[in-house]
C-alpha cells in the first residue's frame, strides 16, 4: 500500500503535517517560478482527489511548520497553495518560532482516520526518497494526532498568513 492508496480509502479525515524547508528542488514548475515564470502546473489529479474526498465528507487538513523568512521553495508552495484550498483542503501555517516548545515527530506524516500514520521521507536536499513507513500502533497514532492538533491550534489559516519573505 502507498500513502496515496491510504488517502484514497479515507472515510473521515486526512491530516498532513509538513515541517521541512525544501521538498522538490528540481520540480520544473518551481524552476520556472525561480526564472520569473508563473510556477503553475497541472495539478488536476491532486485537486480531483481533494474534491472527491470533500464530496464524501472527508476533512483534509494540512499544517505546515515553516522557517521565516520562508525558503524560496516554501514561498513557491505558499503561492500555489491557493489551488489546494480552492479544491477543499484546509491549510494552516505556523512559523517555527511559534512551534519550538511542541514535541513534533522527526518526519512529515499523514494521519488517516485517526488510525494509520504514514511517514514520508526526503533526503537532505529535499528530494523525495520514496520511503514510506506506516504505523497503526495506538501510541504512535495518539502522538501524531496530538502533535498535529497542537500545530493546527496555533497556526494561521492560509488566507490570513502573510509570511516574512526576504
Coordinates of N, CA and C in Angstrom, one line a residue:
X1 N 0.8 -1.2 0.0 CA 0.0 0.0 0.0 C 0.9 1.2 0.0
X2 N 0.5 2.3 -0.7 CA 1.2 3.5 -0.7 C 0.4 4.6 0.1
X3 N 1.0 5.7 0.3 CA 0.3 6.8 1.0 C -0.9 7.2 0.2
X4 N -0.8 7.3 -1.1 CA -1.9 7.7 -1.9 C -3.1 6.7 -1.8
X5 N -2.8 5.4 -1.8 CA -3.8 4.4 -1.6 C -4.5 4.6 -0.2
X6 N -3.7 4.8 0.8 CA -4.3 5.1 2.1 C -5.2 6.3 2.1
X7 N -4.8 7.4 1.5 CA -5.6 8.6 1.5 C -6.9 8.3 0.7
X8 N -6.8 7.6 -0.4 CA -8.0 7.4 -1.2 C -9.0 6.6 -0.5
X9 N -8.6 5.8 0.5 CA -9.5 4.9 1.3 C -10.0 5.6 2.5
X10 N -9.6 6.9 2.7 CA -10.1 7.6 4.0 C -11.6 7.7 4.0
X11 N -12.1 7.6 5.3 CA -13.5 7.7 5.5 C -13.9 8.9 6.2
X12 N -13.0 9.5 7.0 CA -13.4 10.7 7.9 C -12.4 11.8 7.8
X13 N -11.1 11.5 7.8 CA -10.2 12.6 7.9 C -8.8 12.2 7.3
X14 N -8.1 13.2 6.8 CA -6.7 13.1 6.4 C -6.0 14.3 6.9
X15 N -5.1 14.1 7.8 CA -4.3 15.1 8.4 C -2.9 15.0 7.8
X16 N -2.2 16.1 7.5 CA -0.9 16.1 6.9 C 0.0 17.2 7.6
X17 N 1.0 16.8 8.2 CA 2.0 17.7 8.9 C 3.2 17.7 8.1
X18 N 3.6 19.0 7.7 CA 4.9 19.2 6.9 C 5.8 20.1 7.7
X19 N 7.0 19.8 7.8 CA 8.0 20.5 8.6 C 9.3 20.8 8.0
X20 N 9.4 20.6 6.7 CA 10.7 20.8 6.0 C 10.7 22.2 5.3
X21 N 11.9 22.6 5.0 CA 12.0 23.9 4.2 C 12.2 23.7 2.7
X22 N 12.4 22.5 2.3 CA 12.5 22.2 0.9 C 12.0 20.8 0.7
X23 N 11.4 20.6 -0.5 CA 10.8 19.3 -0.9 C 11.1 18.8 -2.2
X24 N 11.0 19.7 -3.2 CA 11.2 19.2 -4.6 C 12.0 20.3 -5.3
X25 N 13.3 20.4 -5.0 CA 14.1 21.5 -5.5 C 14.3 21.5 -7.0
X26 N 14.1 20.4 -7.7 CA 14.2 20.3 -9.1 C 12.9 20.2 -9.9
X27 N 11.8 20.5 -9.2 CA 10.5 20.5 -9.8 C 10.5 21.5 -10.9
X28 N 10.1 21.1 -12.2 CA 10.1 22.1 -13.3 C 9.3 23.3 -13.0
X29 N 8.1 23.2 -12.3 CA 7.3 24.4 -12.1 C 8.0 25.4 -11.1
X30 N 8.7 24.8 -10.1 CA 9.5 25.6 -9.2 C 10.6 26.3 -9.9
X31 N 11.3 25.6 -10.7 CA 12.4 26.2 -11.5 C 11.9 27.3 -12.4
X32 N 10.7 27.1 -13.0 CA 10.0 28.1 -13.8 C 9.8 29.3 -13.0
X33 N 9.2 29.1 -11.8 CA 8.9 30.3 -10.9 C 10.2 31.0 -10.6
X34 N 11.3 30.3 -10.3 CA 12.6 30.9 -9.9 C 13.1 31.8 -11.1
X35 N 12.8 31.3 -12.3 CA 13.2 32.1 -13.5 C 12.2 33.2 -13.9
X36 N 11.2 33.4 -13.1 CA 10.3 34.5 -13.4 C 9.0 34.1 -14.0
X37 N 8.8 32.8 -14.2 CA 7.5 32.3 -14.8 C 6.4 32.2 -13.7
X38 N 5.3 31.7 -14.1 CA 4.1 31.6 -13.2 C 4.3 30.6 -12.1
X39 N 5.1 29.5 -12.3 CA 5.3 28.5 -11.4 C 4.1 27.5 -11.3
X40 N 3.1 27.7 -12.1 CA 1.9 26.9 -12.0 C 2.1 25.7 -12.9
X41 N 1.4 24.6 -12.5 CA 1.5 23.4 -13.3 C 0.2 22.6 -13.2
X42 N 0.0 21.6 -14.0 CA -1.3 20.9 -14.0 C -1.3 20.0 -12.7
X43 N -2.2 20.3 -11.8 CA -2.4 19.6 -10.6 C -3.8 18.9 -10.5
X44 N -4.3 18.7 -11.7 CA -5.7 18.2 -11.8 C -5.9 16.9 -11.0
X45 N -5.0 15.9 -11.0 CA -5.1 14.7 -10.3 C -5.2 14.9 -8.8
X46 N -4.4 15.8 -8.3 CA -4.4 16.0 -6.8 C -5.7 16.8 -6.5
X47 N -6.1 17.8 -7.3 CA -7.3 18.6 -6.9 C -8.5 17.7 -7.1
X48 N -8.5 16.8 -8.0 CA -9.7 15.9 -8.1 C -9.8 15.0 -6.9
X49 N -8.6 14.5 -6.4 CA -8.6 13.7 -5.2 C -9.2 14.5 -4.0
X50 N -8.7 15.7 -3.8 CA -9.2 16.5 -2.7 C -10.7 16.7 -2.9
X51 N -11.2 17.0 -4.1 CA -12.6 17.2 -4.3 C -13.4 16.0 -4.0
X52 N -12.9 14.8 -4.5 CA -13.5 13.5 -4.2 C -13.7 13.3 -2.7
X53 N -12.6 13.5 -2.0 CA -12.6 13.3 -0.5 C -13.7 14.3 0.1
X54 N -13.6 15.5 -0.3 CA -14.5 16.5 0.3 C -16.0 16.1 0.0
X55 N -16.2 15.6 -1.2 CA -17.5 15.2 -1.6 C -18.1 14.0 -0.8
X56 N -17.1 13.2 -0.3 CA -17.5 12.1 0.6 C -17.6 12.5 2.1
X57 N -17.3 13.8 2.3 CA -17.3 14.3 3.7 C -16.0 14.0 4.5
X58 N -14.9 13.7 3.8 CA -13.6 13.5 4.4 C -13.0 14.9 4.5
X59 N -12.6 15.2 5.8 CA -11.9 16.5 6.0 C -10.4 16.3 5.8
X60 N -9.9 17.2 4.9 CA -8.4 17.1 4.6 C -7.8 18.4 5.1
X61 N -6.9 18.2 6.1 CA -6.2 19.4 6.7 C -4.7 19.2 6.6
X62 N -4.0 20.3 6.2 CA -2.6 20.3 6.1 C -2.1 21.4 7.0
X63 N -1.1 21.1 7.9 CA -0.4 22.1 8.7 C 1.1 22.1 8.3
X64 N 1.6 23.3 8.1 CA 3.0 23.5 7.7 C 3.7 24.3 8.8
X65 N 4.8 23.7 9.3 CA 5.7 24.4 10.2 C 6.8 24.9 9.4
X66 N 7.0 26.2 9.4 CA 8.0 26.8 8.4 C 9.0 27.7 9.1
X67 N 10.1 27.8 8.5 CA 11.1 28.8 8.9 C 10.8 30.1 8.3
X68 N 11.0 31.2 9.0 CA 10.8 32.6 8.4 C 12.1 33.3 8.6
X69 N 12.5 34.1 7.5 CA 11.8 34.2 6.3 C 11.7 32.8 5.6
X70 N 10.7 32.7 4.8 CA 10.5 31.4 4.1 C 11.6 31.1 3.1
X71 N 11.9 29.8 2.9 CA 12.9 29.5 1.9 C 12.2 29.7 0.5
X72 N 13.0 29.9 -0.5 CA 12.4 30.1 -1.8 C 11.3 29.1 -2.2
X73 N 11.7 27.8 -1.9 CA 10.7 26.7 -2.3 C 9.4 26.8 -1.5
X74 N 9.5 27.2 -0.3 CA 8.2 27.3 0.5 C 7.5 28.6 0.1
X75 N 8.2 29.6 -0.3 CA 7.5 30.8 -0.9 C 6.7 30.3 -2.1
X76 N 7.3 29.5 -3.0 CA 6.5 29.0 -4.1 C 5.4 28.1 -3.7
X77 N 5.6 27.2 -2.7 CA 4.5 26.4 -2.3 C 3.3 27.2 -1.7
X78 N 3.7 28.3 -1.0 CA 2.7 29.2 -0.4 C 1.9 29.8 -1.6
X79 N 2.5 30.2 -2.6 CA 1.9 30.8 -3.8 C 0.9 29.8 -4.5
X80 N 1.3 28.6 -4.6 CA 0.4 27.7 -5.3 C -0.6 27.0 -4.4
X81 N -0.5 27.2 -3.1 CA -1.4 26.5 -2.2 C -2.9 27.0 -2.3
X82 N -3.1 28.1 -2.9 CA -4.5 28.6 -3.1 C -5.3 27.5 -3.9
X83 N -4.6 26.8 -4.8 CA -5.3 25.8 -5.6 C -5.7 24.6 -4.7
X84 N -4.9 24.3 -3.7 CA -5.3 23.2 -2.7 C -6.6 23.7 -2.0
X85 N -6.5 24.9 -1.5 CA -7.7 25.5 -0.7 C -8.9 25.5 -1.6
X86 N -8.8 26.0 -2.8 CA -9.9 26.0 -3.7 C -10.5 24.7 -4.0
X87 N -9.7 23.6 -3.9 CA -10.2 22.3 -4.1 C -10.9 21.7 -2.9
X88 N -10.6 22.3 -1.7 CA -11.3 21.9 -0.5 C -10.4 21.5 0.6
X89 N -9.0 21.6 0.4 CA -8.1 21.3 1.5 C -8.0 22.5 2.4
X90 N -8.0 22.3 3.7 CA -7.7 23.4 4.7 C -6.2 23.4 5.0
X91 N -5.6 24.5 4.9 CA -4.2 24.7 5.1 C -3.9 25.8 6.2
X92 N -3.0 25.5 7.1 CA -2.6 26.5 8.0 C -1.0 26.5 8.1
X93 N -0.5 27.6 8.5 CA 0.9 27.9 8.5 C 1.4 28.3 9.9
X94 N 2.4 27.7 10.4 CA 3.0 28.0 11.8 C 4.5 28.3 11.7
X95 N 4.9 29.5 12.0 CA 6.3 29.8 12.0 C 7.0 28.9 13.0
X96 N 8.2 28.4 12.7 CA 8.9 27.6 13.6 C 9.2 28.2 14.9
X97 N 9.3 29.6 15.0 CA 9.5 30.3 16.2 C 8.3 30.2 17.2
X98 N 7.1 29.7 16.6 CA 5.9 29.5 17.5 C 5.7 28.1 17.8
X99 N 6.6 27.2 17.3 CA 6.4 25.8 17.5 C 7.5 25.1 18.3
X100 N 8.5 26.0 18.8 CA 9.7 25.4 19.4 C 9.4 24.6 20.6
X101 N 8.3 24.9 21.3 CA 8.0 24.1 22.6 C 7.1 22.9 22.3
X102 N 6.8 22.6 21.1 CA 6.0 21.4 20.8 C 6.9 20.2 20.5
X103 N 6.4 19.1 21.0 CA 7.1 17.8 20.7 C 6.6 17.3 19.4
X104 N 7.3 17.4 18.3 CA 6.9 17.0 17.0 C 7.7 15.8 16.5
X105 N 7.1 15.0 15.7 CA 7.8 13.8 15.1 C 9.0 14.2 14.3
X106 N 9.9 13.3 14.0 CA 11.1 13.6 13.3 C 10.9 13.5 11.8
X107 N 9.7 13.3 11.3 CA 9.4 13.2 9.9 C 8.0 13.7 9.6
X108 N 7.8 14.2 8.4 CA 6.4 14.6 8.0 C 5.6 13.4 8.0
X109 N 4.3 13.6 8.1 CA 3.4 12.4 8.1 C 2.0 12.8 7.6
X110 N 1.2 11.7 7.3 CA -0.2 11.8 7.1 C -0.8 10.9 8.2
X111 N -1.9 11.3 8.7 CA -2.7 10.5 9.6 C -4.1 10.4 9.0
X112 N -4.5 9.2 8.7 CA -5.7 8.9 8.1 C -6.7 8.3 9.0
X113 N -7.9 8.9 9.2 CA -9.0 8.4 10.0 C -8.5 8.2 11.5
X114 N -7.5 8.9 11.9 CA -7.0 8.8 13.3 C -6.7 7.3 13.6
X115 N -6.2 6.6 12.6 CA -5.9 5.2 12.8 C -4.6 4.7 12.2
X116 N -4.2 5.3 11.1 CA -2.9 4.9 10.5 C -2.1 6.2 10.2
X117 N -0.8 6.1 10.6 CA 0.1 7.1 10.3 C 1.0 6.7 9.2
X118 N 1.2 7.5 8.2 CA 2.1 7.2 7.1 C 3.2 8.3 7.1
X119 N 4.4 7.9 7.4 CA 5.6 8.8 7.4 C 6.2 8.8 6.0
X120 N 6.6 10.0 5.5 CA 7.3 10.0 4.3 C 8.6 10.8 4.5
X121 N 9.6 10.5 3.7 CA 11.0 11.0 4.0 C 11.6 11.6 2.7
X122 N 12.4 12.6 3.0 CA 13.2 13.3 2.0 C 14.7 13.3 2.3
X123 N 15.5 13.3 1.3 CA 16.9 13.5 1.5 C 17.2 14.9 2.0
X124 N 18.4 15.1 2.4 CA 18.8 16.4 2.9 C 18.6 17.6 1.9
X125 N 18.6 17.3 0.6 CA 18.4 18.3 -0.4 C 17.0 18.5 -0.7
X126 N 16.1 17.7 -0.1 CA 14.6 17.9 -0.3 C 14.1 16.9 -1.3
X127 N 14.9 16.1 -1.9 CA 14.5 15.1 -2.9 C 13.7 14.0 -2.1
X128 N 12.6 13.6 -2.7 CA 11.8 12.5 -2.1 C 12.5 11.2 -2.2
X129 N 12.7 10.5 -1.1 CA 13.4 9.2 -1.1 C 12.5 8.1 -1.6
X130 N 11.2 8.3 -1.5 CA 10.3 7.2 -1.9 C 10.0 6.3 -0.7
X131 N 10.7 6.5 0.4 CA 10.5 5.7 1.5 C 9.2 6.1 2.3
X132 N 8.4 5.1 2.6 CA 7.2 5.4 3.4 C 7.2 4.3 4.5
X133 N 6.8 4.8 5.7 CA 6.7 3.9 6.9 C 5.3 4.1 7.4
X134 N 4.6 3.0 7.7 CA 3.2 3.0 8.2 C 3.2 2.5 9.6
X135 N 2.3 3.1 10.4 CA 2.1 2.5 11.8 C 0.6 2.7 12.2
X136 N 0.1 1.7 12.8 CA -1.2 1.8 13.4 C -1.1 1.6 14.9
X137 N 0.1 1.7 15.4 CA 0.3 1.5 16.9 C -0.5 2.6 17.6
X138 N -1.3 2.3 18.6 CA -2.1 3.3 19.2 C -1.3 4.5 19.8
X139 N -0.1 4.2 20.4 CA 0.7 5.3 21.0 C 1.2 6.2 19.9
X140 N 1.6 5.6 18.8 CA 2.1 6.4 17.6 C 1.0 7.3 17.1
X141 N -0.1 6.7 16.8 CA -1.3 7.5 16.3 C -1.6 8.6 17.3
X142 N -1.7 8.3 18.6 CA -2.0 9.3 19.5 C -1.0 10.5 19.6
X143 N 0.3 10.1 19.5 CA 1.3 11.2 19.5 C 1.2 12.1 18.3
X144 N 1.0 11.4 17.1 CA 0.9 12.2 15.9 C -0.4 13.1 15.9
X145 N -1.5 12.6 16.4 CA -2.7 13.3 16.4 C -2.5 14.5 17.3
X146 N -1.9 14.3 18.5 CA -1.6 15.4 19.4 C -0.7 16.5 18.8
X147 N 0.4 16.0 18.2 CA 1.3 17.0 17.5 C 0.6 17.8 16.4
X148 N -0.2 17.1 15.6 CA -0.9 17.8 14.5 C -1.9 18.9 15.1
X149 N -2.7 18.4 16.1 CA -3.7 19.3 16.6 C -3.1 20.5 17.4
X150 N -1.9 20.3 18.0 CA -1.3 21.4 18.7 C -0.8 22.5 17.7
X151 N -0.2 22.0 16.6 CA 0.2 22.9 15.5 C -1.0 23.6 14.9
X152 N -2.0 22.8 14.6 CA -3.2 23.4 14.0 C -3.8 24.5 14.8
X153 N -3.9 24.3 16.1 CA -4.5 25.3 17.0 C -3.7 26.6 17.0
X154 N -2.4 26.6 16.8 CA -1.6 27.8 16.8 C -1.4 28.4 15.5
X155 N -1.6 27.6 14.4 CA -1.3 28.1 13.1 C -2.3 29.0 12.5
X156 N -1.9 29.8 11.5 CA -2.7 30.8 10.8 C -3.3 30.2 9.5
X157 N -4.6 30.4 9.3 CA -5.2 29.9 8.1 C -4.5 30.5 6.8
X158 N -4.5 29.7 5.8 CA -3.7 30.1 4.6 C -4.1 31.5 4.1
X159 N -5.4 31.8 4.1 CA -5.9 33.1 3.5 C -5.4 34.2 4.4
X160 N -5.0 34.0 5.6 CA -4.6 35.1 6.5 C -3.1 35.1 6.7
X161 N -2.4 34.1 6.3 CA -1.0 34.0 6.6 C -0.2 34.9 5.6
X162 N 0.5 35.9 6.2 CA 1.4 36.8 5.4 C 2.8 36.5 5.9
X163 N 3.5 35.6 5.2 CA 4.8 35.2 5.6 C 5.9 36.3 5.4
X164 N 6.9 36.2 6.2 CA 8.1 37.0 6.0 C 8.9 36.4 4.9
X165 N 9.2 37.2 3.9 CA 10.0 36.7 2.7 C 11.1 37.7 2.4
X166 N 12.3 37.2 2.4 CA 13.4 38.0 2.0 C 14.2 37.4 0.9

